[in-house]
CSV table of C-alpha atoms in Angstrom, one decimal:
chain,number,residue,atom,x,y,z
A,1,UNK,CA,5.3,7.0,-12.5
A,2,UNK,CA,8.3,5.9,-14.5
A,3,UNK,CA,10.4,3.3,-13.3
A,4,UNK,CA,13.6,5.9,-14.1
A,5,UNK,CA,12.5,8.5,-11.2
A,6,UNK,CA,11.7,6.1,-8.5
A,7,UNK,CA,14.5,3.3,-8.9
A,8,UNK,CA,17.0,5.5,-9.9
A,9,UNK,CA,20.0,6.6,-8.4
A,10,UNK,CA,19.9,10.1,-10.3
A,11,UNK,CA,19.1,13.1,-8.5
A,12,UNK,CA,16.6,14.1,-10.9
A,13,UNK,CA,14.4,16.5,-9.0
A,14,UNK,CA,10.9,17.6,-10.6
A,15,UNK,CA,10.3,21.0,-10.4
A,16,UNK,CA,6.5,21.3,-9.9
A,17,UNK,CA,4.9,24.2,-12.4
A,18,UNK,CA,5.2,26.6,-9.8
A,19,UNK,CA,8.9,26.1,-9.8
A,20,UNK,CA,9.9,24.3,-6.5
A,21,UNK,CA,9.9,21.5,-4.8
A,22,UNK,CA,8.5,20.8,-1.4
A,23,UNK,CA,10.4,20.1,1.7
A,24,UNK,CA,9.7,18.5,4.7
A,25,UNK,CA,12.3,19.8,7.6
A,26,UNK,CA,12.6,17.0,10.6
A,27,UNK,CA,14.3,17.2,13.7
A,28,UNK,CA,17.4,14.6,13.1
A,29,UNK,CA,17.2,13.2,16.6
A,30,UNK,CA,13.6,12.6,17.2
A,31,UNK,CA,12.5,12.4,13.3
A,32,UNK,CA,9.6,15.4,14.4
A,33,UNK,CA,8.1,17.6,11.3
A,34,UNK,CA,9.3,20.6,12.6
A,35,UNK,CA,7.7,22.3,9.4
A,36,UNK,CA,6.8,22.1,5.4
A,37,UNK,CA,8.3,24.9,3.3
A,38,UNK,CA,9.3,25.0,-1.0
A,39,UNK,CA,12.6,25.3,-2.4
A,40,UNK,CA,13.7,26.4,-6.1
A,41,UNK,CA,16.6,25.6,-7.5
A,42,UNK,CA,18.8,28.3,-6.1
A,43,UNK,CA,17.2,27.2,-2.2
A,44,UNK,CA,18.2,23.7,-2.8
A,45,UNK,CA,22.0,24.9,-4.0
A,46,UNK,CA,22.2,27.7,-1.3
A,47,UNK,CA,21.4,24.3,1.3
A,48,UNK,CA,23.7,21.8,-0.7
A,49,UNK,CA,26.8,24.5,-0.4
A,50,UNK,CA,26.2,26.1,3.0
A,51,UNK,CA,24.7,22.8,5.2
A,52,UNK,CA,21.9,25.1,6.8
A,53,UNK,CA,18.3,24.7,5.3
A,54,UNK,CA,17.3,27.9,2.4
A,55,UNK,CA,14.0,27.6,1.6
A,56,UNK,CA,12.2,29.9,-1.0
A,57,UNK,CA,9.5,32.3,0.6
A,58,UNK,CA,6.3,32.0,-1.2
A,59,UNK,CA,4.2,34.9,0.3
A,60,UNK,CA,7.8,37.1,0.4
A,61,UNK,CA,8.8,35.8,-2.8
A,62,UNK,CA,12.6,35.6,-1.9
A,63,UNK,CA,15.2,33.0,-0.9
A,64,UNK,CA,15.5,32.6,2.5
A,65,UNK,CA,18.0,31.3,4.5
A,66,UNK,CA,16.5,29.7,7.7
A,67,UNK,CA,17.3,31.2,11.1
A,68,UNK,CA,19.2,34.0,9.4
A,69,UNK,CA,17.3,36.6,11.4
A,70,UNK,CA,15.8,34.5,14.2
A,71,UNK,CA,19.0,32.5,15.1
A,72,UNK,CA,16.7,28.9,14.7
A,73,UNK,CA,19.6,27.9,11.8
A,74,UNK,CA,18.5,24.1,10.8
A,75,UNK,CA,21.7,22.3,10.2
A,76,UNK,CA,21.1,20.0,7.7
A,77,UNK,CA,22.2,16.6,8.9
A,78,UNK,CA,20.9,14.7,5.7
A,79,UNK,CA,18.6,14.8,2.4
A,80,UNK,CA,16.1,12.3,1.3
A,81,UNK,CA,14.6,12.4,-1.8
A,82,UNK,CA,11.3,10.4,-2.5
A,83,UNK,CA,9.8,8.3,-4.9
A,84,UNK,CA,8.8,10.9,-7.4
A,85,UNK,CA,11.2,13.0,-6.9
A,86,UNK,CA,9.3,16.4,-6.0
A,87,UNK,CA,9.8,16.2,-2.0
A,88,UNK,CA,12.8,16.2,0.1
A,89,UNK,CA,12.8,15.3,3.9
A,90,UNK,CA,15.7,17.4,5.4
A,91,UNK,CA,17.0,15.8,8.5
A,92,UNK,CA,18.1,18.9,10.5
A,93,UNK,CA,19.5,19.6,14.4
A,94,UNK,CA,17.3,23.2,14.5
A,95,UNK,CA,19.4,25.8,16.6
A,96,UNK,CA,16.0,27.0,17.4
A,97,UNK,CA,11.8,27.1,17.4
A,98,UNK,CA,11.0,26.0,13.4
A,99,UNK,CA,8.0,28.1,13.5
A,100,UNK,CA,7.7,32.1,13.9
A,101,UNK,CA,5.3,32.1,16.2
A,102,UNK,CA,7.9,30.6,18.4
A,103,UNK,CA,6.7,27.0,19.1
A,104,UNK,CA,9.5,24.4,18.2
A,105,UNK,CA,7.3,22.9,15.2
A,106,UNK,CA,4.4,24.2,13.2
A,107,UNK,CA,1.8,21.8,13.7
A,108,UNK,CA,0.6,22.8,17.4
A,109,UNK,CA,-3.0,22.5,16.8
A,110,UNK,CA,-5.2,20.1,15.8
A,111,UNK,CA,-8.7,19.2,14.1
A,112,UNK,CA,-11.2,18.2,16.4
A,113,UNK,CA,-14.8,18.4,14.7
A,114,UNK,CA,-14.3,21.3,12.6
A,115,UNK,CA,-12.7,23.4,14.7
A,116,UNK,CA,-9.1,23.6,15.9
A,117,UNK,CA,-7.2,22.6,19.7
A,118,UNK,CA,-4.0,23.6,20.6
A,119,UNK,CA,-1.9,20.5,21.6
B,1,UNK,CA,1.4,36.2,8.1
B,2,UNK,CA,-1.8,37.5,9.6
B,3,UNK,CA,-1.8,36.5,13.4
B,4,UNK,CA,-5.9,35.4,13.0
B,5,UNK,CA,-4.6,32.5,11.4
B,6,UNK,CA,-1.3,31.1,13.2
B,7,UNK,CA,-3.6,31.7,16.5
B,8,UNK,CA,-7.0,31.2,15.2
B,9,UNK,CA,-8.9,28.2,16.7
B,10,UNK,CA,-11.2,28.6,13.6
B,11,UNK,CA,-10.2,26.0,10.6
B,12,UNK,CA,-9.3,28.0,7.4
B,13,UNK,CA,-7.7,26.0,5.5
B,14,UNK,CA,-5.9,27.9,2.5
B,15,UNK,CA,-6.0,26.0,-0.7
B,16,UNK,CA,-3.2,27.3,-3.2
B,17,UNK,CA,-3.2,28.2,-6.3
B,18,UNK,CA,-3.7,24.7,-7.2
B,19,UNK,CA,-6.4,24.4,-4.8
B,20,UNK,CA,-4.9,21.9,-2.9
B,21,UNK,CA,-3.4,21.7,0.5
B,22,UNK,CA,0.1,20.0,1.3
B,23,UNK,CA,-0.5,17.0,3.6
B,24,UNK,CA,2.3,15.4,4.9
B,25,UNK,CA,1.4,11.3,6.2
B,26,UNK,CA,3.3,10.3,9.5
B,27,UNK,CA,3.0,6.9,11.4
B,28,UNK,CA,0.6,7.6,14.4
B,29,UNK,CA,3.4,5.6,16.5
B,30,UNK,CA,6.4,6.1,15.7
B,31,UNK,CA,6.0,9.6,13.7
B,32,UNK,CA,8.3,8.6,11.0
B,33,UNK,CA,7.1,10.3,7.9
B,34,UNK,CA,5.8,8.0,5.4
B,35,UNK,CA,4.6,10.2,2.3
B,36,UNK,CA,3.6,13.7,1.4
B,37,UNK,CA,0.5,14.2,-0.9
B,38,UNK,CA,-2.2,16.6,-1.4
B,39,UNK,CA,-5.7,17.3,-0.9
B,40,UNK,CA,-8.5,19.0,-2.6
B,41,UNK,CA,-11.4,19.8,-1.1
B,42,UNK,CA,-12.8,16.6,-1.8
B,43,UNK,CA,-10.2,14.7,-0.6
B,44,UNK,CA,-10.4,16.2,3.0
B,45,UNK,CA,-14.2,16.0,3.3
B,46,UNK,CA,-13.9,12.5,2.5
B,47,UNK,CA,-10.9,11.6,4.6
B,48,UNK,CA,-13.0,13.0,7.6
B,49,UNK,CA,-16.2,11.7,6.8
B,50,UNK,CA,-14.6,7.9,6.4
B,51,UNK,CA,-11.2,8.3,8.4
B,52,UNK,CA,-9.5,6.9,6.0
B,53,UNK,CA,-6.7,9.1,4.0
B,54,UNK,CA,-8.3,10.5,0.5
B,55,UNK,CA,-5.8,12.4,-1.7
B,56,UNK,CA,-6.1,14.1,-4.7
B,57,UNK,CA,-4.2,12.9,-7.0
B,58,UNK,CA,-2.1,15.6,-9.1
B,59,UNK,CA,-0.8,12.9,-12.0
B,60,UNK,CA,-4.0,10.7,-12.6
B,61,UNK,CA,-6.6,13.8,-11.5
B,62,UNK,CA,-8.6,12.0,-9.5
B,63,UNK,CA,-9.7,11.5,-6.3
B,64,UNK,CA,-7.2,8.6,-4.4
B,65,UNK,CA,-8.6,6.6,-1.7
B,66,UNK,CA,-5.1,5.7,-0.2
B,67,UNK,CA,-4.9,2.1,0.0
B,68,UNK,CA,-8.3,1.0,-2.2
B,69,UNK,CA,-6.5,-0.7,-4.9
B,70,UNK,CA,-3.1,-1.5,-2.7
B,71,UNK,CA,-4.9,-2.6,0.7
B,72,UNK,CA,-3.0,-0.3,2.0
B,73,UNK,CA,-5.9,1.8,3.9
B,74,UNK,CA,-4.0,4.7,6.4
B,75,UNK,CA,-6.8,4.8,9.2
B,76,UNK,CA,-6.7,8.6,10.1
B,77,UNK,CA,-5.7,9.2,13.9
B,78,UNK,CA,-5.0,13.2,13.9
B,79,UNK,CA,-5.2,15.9,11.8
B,80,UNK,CA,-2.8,18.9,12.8
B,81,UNK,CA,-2.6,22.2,10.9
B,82,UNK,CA,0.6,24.2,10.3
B,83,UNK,CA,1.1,28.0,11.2
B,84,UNK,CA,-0.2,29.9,8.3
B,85,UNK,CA,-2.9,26.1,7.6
B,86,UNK,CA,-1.7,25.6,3.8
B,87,UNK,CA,-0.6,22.1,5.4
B,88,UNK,CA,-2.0,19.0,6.9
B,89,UNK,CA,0.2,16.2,9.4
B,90,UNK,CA,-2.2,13.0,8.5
B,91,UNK,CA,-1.0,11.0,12.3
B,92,UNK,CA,-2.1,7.5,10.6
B,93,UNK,CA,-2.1,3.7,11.0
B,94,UNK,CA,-1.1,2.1,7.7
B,95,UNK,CA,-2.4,-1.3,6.6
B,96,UNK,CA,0.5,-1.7,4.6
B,97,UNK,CA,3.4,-0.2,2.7
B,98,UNK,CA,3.3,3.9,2.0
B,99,UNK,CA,5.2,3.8,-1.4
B,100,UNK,CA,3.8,2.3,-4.6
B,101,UNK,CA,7.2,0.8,-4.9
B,102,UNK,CA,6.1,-1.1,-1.8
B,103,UNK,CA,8.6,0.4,0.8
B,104,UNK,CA,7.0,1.8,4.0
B,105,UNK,CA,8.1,5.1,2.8
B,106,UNK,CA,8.8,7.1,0.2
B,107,UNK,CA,11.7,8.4,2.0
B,108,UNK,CA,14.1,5.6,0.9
B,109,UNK,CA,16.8,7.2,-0.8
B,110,UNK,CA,19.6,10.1,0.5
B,111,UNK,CA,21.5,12.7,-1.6
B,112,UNK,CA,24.9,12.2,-1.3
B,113,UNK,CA,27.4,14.4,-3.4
B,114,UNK,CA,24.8,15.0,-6.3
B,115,UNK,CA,24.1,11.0,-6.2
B,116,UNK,CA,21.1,9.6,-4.2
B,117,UNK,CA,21.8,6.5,-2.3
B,118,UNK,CA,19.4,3.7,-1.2
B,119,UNK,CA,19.0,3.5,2.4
């Protein structure tokens, strides 16, 4: 990893070959993972001029703006960018449940000898 | 998003186009995110079968024993799955620092007006 990316004070994000970056969305007060979603270059702009999290939809194949149709808006309270470059952590106060199925966050189950419990 | 999998109790994880899954590192204790990274097949089967984080790594190609080289082993405490299980929440204990550049985190810079900023 070059010294440049990681030490720099550029914002000098690395698209990955499918185009996007990931992002990690946190609640701002308790530092949760409310979820893991992508954004492309237009997602990351959309969120940089509006303060509310866009993310590109991979299985709809279209920008989408967090919360628009649900309400759960994630107000982005800050950006972090790491080491490499190709992640951001988005420190958001979520007017709303981060996950469709309506849970707060997306991570409600977990792997206990192959199979799955719900927390 | 097919309901069988955001409600399923039955682990199916769905490797991308890349085959890999996201998985996202947190500290067991104080759930502060430390890294995000990915895992092949590999990589999962032997981060279960040791309890010790294995990722696969997309710059060297190779499988990563998190920590072999560094000391800094993350012991494994939970795996969670998200909604539609393309991504992994790694609860772990790290020996040592997260971030190659020896921080605790990756996480150690914020955007601010087009500039990052070290925390």
């Amino acid at each position: 990893m070059s010294h440049s990316l990681d030490e720099s004070l550029e914002f000098q994000p690395r698209w990955g070959a499918d185009g996007l970056l990931t992002a990690v969305a946190v609640d701002a007060q308790s530092g949760a993972v409310l979820m893991v979603a992508h954004m492309n270059p237009d997602a990351l702009a959309a969120t940089l001029a509006t303060g509310e999290a866009h993310y590109w939809s991979r299985s709809r194949r279209e920008l989408w703006h967090k919360g628009a149709t649900s309400g759960a808006i994630q107000r982005v309270v800050e950006i972090r960018v790491d080491c490499d470059q190709d992640c951001l952590l988005l420190l958001v106060e979520p007017a709303g449940p981060a996950c469709h199925t309506g849970r707060v966050n997306c991570f409600y189950r977990r792997l206990d000898g192959g199979r799955l419990v719900m927390l």
